[in-house]
Tab-separated table of C-alpha atoms in Angstrom:
chain	number	residue	atom	x	y	z
A	64	MET	CA	4.107	-12.171	-47.301
A	65	ALA	CA	4.085	-10.079	-50.498
A	66	GLN	CA	7.369	-9.553	-52.324
A	67	PRO	CA	8.391	-6.188	-53.770
A	68	GLU	CA	7.129	-5.951	-57.336
A	69	ASN	CA	10.519	-6.108	-59.084
A	70	ASP	CA	12.212	-8.669	-56.840
A	71	VAL	CA	12.519	-12.322	-57.726
A	72	GLU	CA	13.210	-14.702	-54.839
A	73	GLU	CA	14.935	-17.972	-55.809
A	74	VAL	CA	13.122	-20.902	-54.172
A	75	ASP	CA	14.777	-24.299	-54.714
A	76	GLY	CA	15.530	-23.534	-58.368
A	77	GLU	CA	12.008	-22.337	-59.249
A	78	PRO	CA	11.850	-18.570	-58.631
A	79	LEU	CA	8.953	-17.239	-56.606
A	80	ILE	CA	8.116	-13.744	-57.851
A	81	SER	CA	5.460	-12.877	-55.289
A	82	GLN	CA	2.926	-14.342	-52.894
A	83	SER	CA	0.045	-12.463	-51.309
A	84	LEU	CA	-3.446	-12.724	-49.864
A	85	GLU	CA	-5.840	-10.237	-51.471
A	86	PHE	CA	-9.394	-9.549	-52.463
A	87	PRO	CA	-9.856	-10.895	-56.005
A	88	SER	CA	-10.321	-8.823	-59.125
A	89	GLU	CA	-13.709	-9.212	-60.784
A	90	PRO	CA	-12.458	-11.710	-63.429
A	91	VAL	CA	-10.801	-13.862	-60.733
A	92	ALA	CA	-13.877	-13.728	-58.476
A	93	ASN	CA	-16.105	-14.698	-61.400
A	94	ALA	CA	-13.849	-17.588	-62.472
A	95	LEU	CA	-13.663	-18.957	-58.907
A	96	GLU	CA	-17.341	-18.219	-58.199
A	97	LEU	CA	-16.475	-16.009	-55.230
A	98	ASP	CA	-18.056	-12.797	-54.039
A	99	GLY	CA	-15.826	-9.770	-53.601
A	100	THR	CA	-15.446	-10.322	-49.837
A	101	GLN	CA	-13.635	-13.671	-50.065
A	102	LYS	CA	-9.848	-13.408	-50.291
A	103	VAL	CA	-7.587	-15.369	-52.628
A	104	TYR	CA	-3.956	-16.380	-52.504
A	105	ILE	CA	-2.083	-14.936	-55.456
A	106	ILE	CA	1.116	-16.809	-56.218
A	107	SER	CA	3.370	-15.647	-59.053
A	108	ARG	CA	6.187	-17.899	-60.180
A	109	LEU	CA	8.769	-17.911	-62.934
A	110	ARG	CA	8.665	-21.294	-64.673
A	111	CYS	CA	12.015	-22.360	-66.108
A	112	ALA	CA	13.432	-25.176	-68.230
A	113	ASP	CA	17.180	-25.806	-67.992
A	114	ALA	CA	17.497	-22.476	-66.126
A	115	VAL	CA	15.885	-20.582	-69.031
A	116	PRO	CA	12.772	-18.553	-68.120
A	117	MET	CA	9.833	-20.013	-70.055
A	118	ALA	CA	6.726	-18.535	-68.423
A	119	VAL	CA	5.436	-16.186	-65.771
A	120	GLU	CA	2.555	-17.904	-63.989
A	121	THR	CA	0.079	-16.221	-61.639
A	122	VAL	CA	-2.104	-18.662	-59.716
A	123	CYS	CA	-5.182	-17.546	-57.762
A	124	LEU	CA	-6.607	-19.867	-55.100
A	125	PRO	CA	-9.563	-19.401	-52.730
A	126	PHE	CA	-8.275	-18.736	-49.205
A	127	ALA	CA	-11.157	-20.644	-47.609
A	128	ARG	CA	-10.218	-23.822	-49.467
A	129	PHE	CA	-6.425	-23.570	-49.225
A	130	ALA	CA	-5.840	-21.897	-45.843
A	131	GLY	CA	-2.177	-22.150	-44.852
A	132	ILE	CA	-0.881	-22.968	-48.332
A	133	GLU	CA	1.668	-20.161	-48.038
A	134	THR	CA	3.621	-22.307	-45.565
A	135	TYR	CA	4.384	-24.949	-48.209
A	136	ASP	CA	7.106	-25.051	-50.861
A	137	MET	CA	5.762	-23.222	-53.908
A	138	SER	CA	8.650	-24.404	-56.105
A	139	LYS	CA	7.110	-27.867	-56.377
A	140	SER	CA	3.971	-29.047	-58.186
A	141	LEU	CA	0.944	-27.203	-56.857
A	142	TYR	CA	-1.332	-29.998	-58.058
A	143	THR	CA	0.563	-32.518	-55.916
A	144	LEU	CA	0.146	-30.152	-52.967
A	145	PHE	CA	-3.586	-29.780	-53.706
A	146	ARG	CA	-4.003	-33.574	-53.656
A	147	GLN	CA	-1.755	-34.436	-50.705
A	148	ARG	CA	-2.550	-31.598	-48.298
A	149	TYR	CA	-6.040	-30.479	-49.286
A	150	GLY	CA	-7.665	-33.554	-50.807
A	151	CYS	CA	-8.410	-31.561	-53.932
A	152	GLU	CA	-8.412	-33.722	-57.042
A	153	PRO	CA	-8.630	-31.827	-60.345
A	154	ALA	CA	-11.237	-33.269	-62.692
A	155	LYS	CA	-11.505	-30.679	-65.459
A	156	ALA	CA	-9.910	-27.462	-66.661
A	157	ILE	CA	-10.956	-24.867	-69.184
A	158	GLN	CA	-8.019	-23.176	-70.839
A	159	SER	CA	-7.740	-20.357	-73.350
A	160	ILE	CA	-4.588	-19.656	-75.392
A	161	GLN	CA	-4.101	-16.322	-77.128
A	162	SER	CA	-1.157	-14.695	-78.893
A	163	GLY	CA	0.101	-11.369	-77.602
A	164	LEU	CA	3.111	-9.141	-77.057
A	165	ALA	CA	5.305	-9.029	-73.966
A	166	LYS	CA	4.814	-6.051	-71.675
A	167	ALA	CA	7.960	-4.474	-70.210
A	168	LYS	CA	7.752	-6.219	-66.817
A	169	GLU	CA	7.014	-9.625	-68.386
A	170	ALA	CA	9.842	-9.170	-70.888
A	171	LYS	CA	12.308	-8.441	-68.092
A	172	GLN	CA	11.190	-11.528	-66.147
A	173	LEU	CA	11.331	-13.737	-69.252
A	174	GLN	CA	14.606	-12.205	-70.492
A	175	ILE	CA	13.124	-11.182	-73.839
A	176	LYS	CA	12.522	-7.821	-75.506
A	177	ALA	CA	9.388	-5.827	-74.706
A	178	GLY	CA	6.952	-6.381	-77.560
A	179	ALA	CA	8.282	-9.876	-78.330
A	180	PRO	CA	5.621	-12.490	-79.165
A	181	VAL	CA	4.145	-14.383	-76.214
A	182	LEU	CA	1.317	-16.802	-75.579
A	183	ARG	CA	-1.193	-15.694	-72.949
A	184	ILE	CA	-2.983	-18.561	-71.270
A	185	THR	CA	-5.830	-18.476	-68.796
A	186	ARG	CA	-7.059	-21.611	-67.039
A	187	THR	CA	-9.799	-22.399	-64.558
A	188	ALA	CA	-9.524	-25.818	-62.893
A	189	TYR	CA	-12.474	-27.665	-61.335
A	190	ASP	CA	-12.761	-30.521	-58.842
A	191	GLY	CA	-14.950	-33.605	-59.291
A	192	ALA	CA	-17.996	-31.767	-57.958
A	193	GLY	CA	-17.579	-29.049	-60.595
A	194	VAL	CA	-16.352	-26.442	-58.094
A	195	PRO	CA	-13.623	-24.139	-59.446
A	196	PHE	CA	-10.525	-24.128	-57.243
A	197	GLU	CA	-7.786	-22.497	-59.337
A	198	TYR	CA	-7.591	-19.607	-61.774
A	199	THR	CA	-4.256	-19.115	-63.520
A	200	GLU	CA	-2.949	-16.512	-65.936
A	201	SER	CA	0.333	-17.380	-67.640
A	202	VAL	CA	2.589	-15.649	-70.133
A	203	TYR	CA	4.774	-18.029	-72.163
A	204	ARG	CA	7.709	-17.070	-74.363
A	205	GLY	CA	6.681	-17.270	-77.999
A	206	ASP	CA	10.207	-18.087	-79.162
A	207	LYS	CA	10.758	-21.150	-76.967
A	208	TYR	CA	7.426	-22.737	-76.180
A	209	VAL	CA	5.518	-25.316	-78.224
A	210	PHE	CA	2.093	-26.645	-77.259
A	211	ASN	CA	1.335	-30.155	-78.420
A	212	VAL	CA	-2.304	-31.182	-78.256
A	213	THR	CA	-3.816	-34.590	-78.848
A	214	LEU	CA	-7.530	-34.733	-79.546
A	215	GLU	CA	-9.312	-38.047	-79.287
A	216	LYS	CA	-12.858	-39.118	-79.747
């Protein structure tokens, strides 16, 4: 199930970097409100636009809620999969965006120089009952990515 660390497997145009089932780190367990004995799926993907790497995304999902998800196509929208196969409707997400510098592995995956500016984003998504179901850490290229935000009252 897990891919070698440096390999990138092309999956229908959206590269899958790795996929595994593991015990969560403390930050992941805390975000998903899990104890250390409950496993999570860890899915890492390279997000591209017009074949240009834009972001490395690592998604952590509770095994108990998404059992069997590894059998589905990870190159498509995960949120569509959550809705259609698991009846999980996202209601809220808390996201943090921070500037940073690309580490060597991230730089290679994103085809940028190590130390280049990146945006580091963490997100926890919640269902309608307020239960967290997804924790994601993403690294976006600082030279290609623009975040547009609309705030309304």
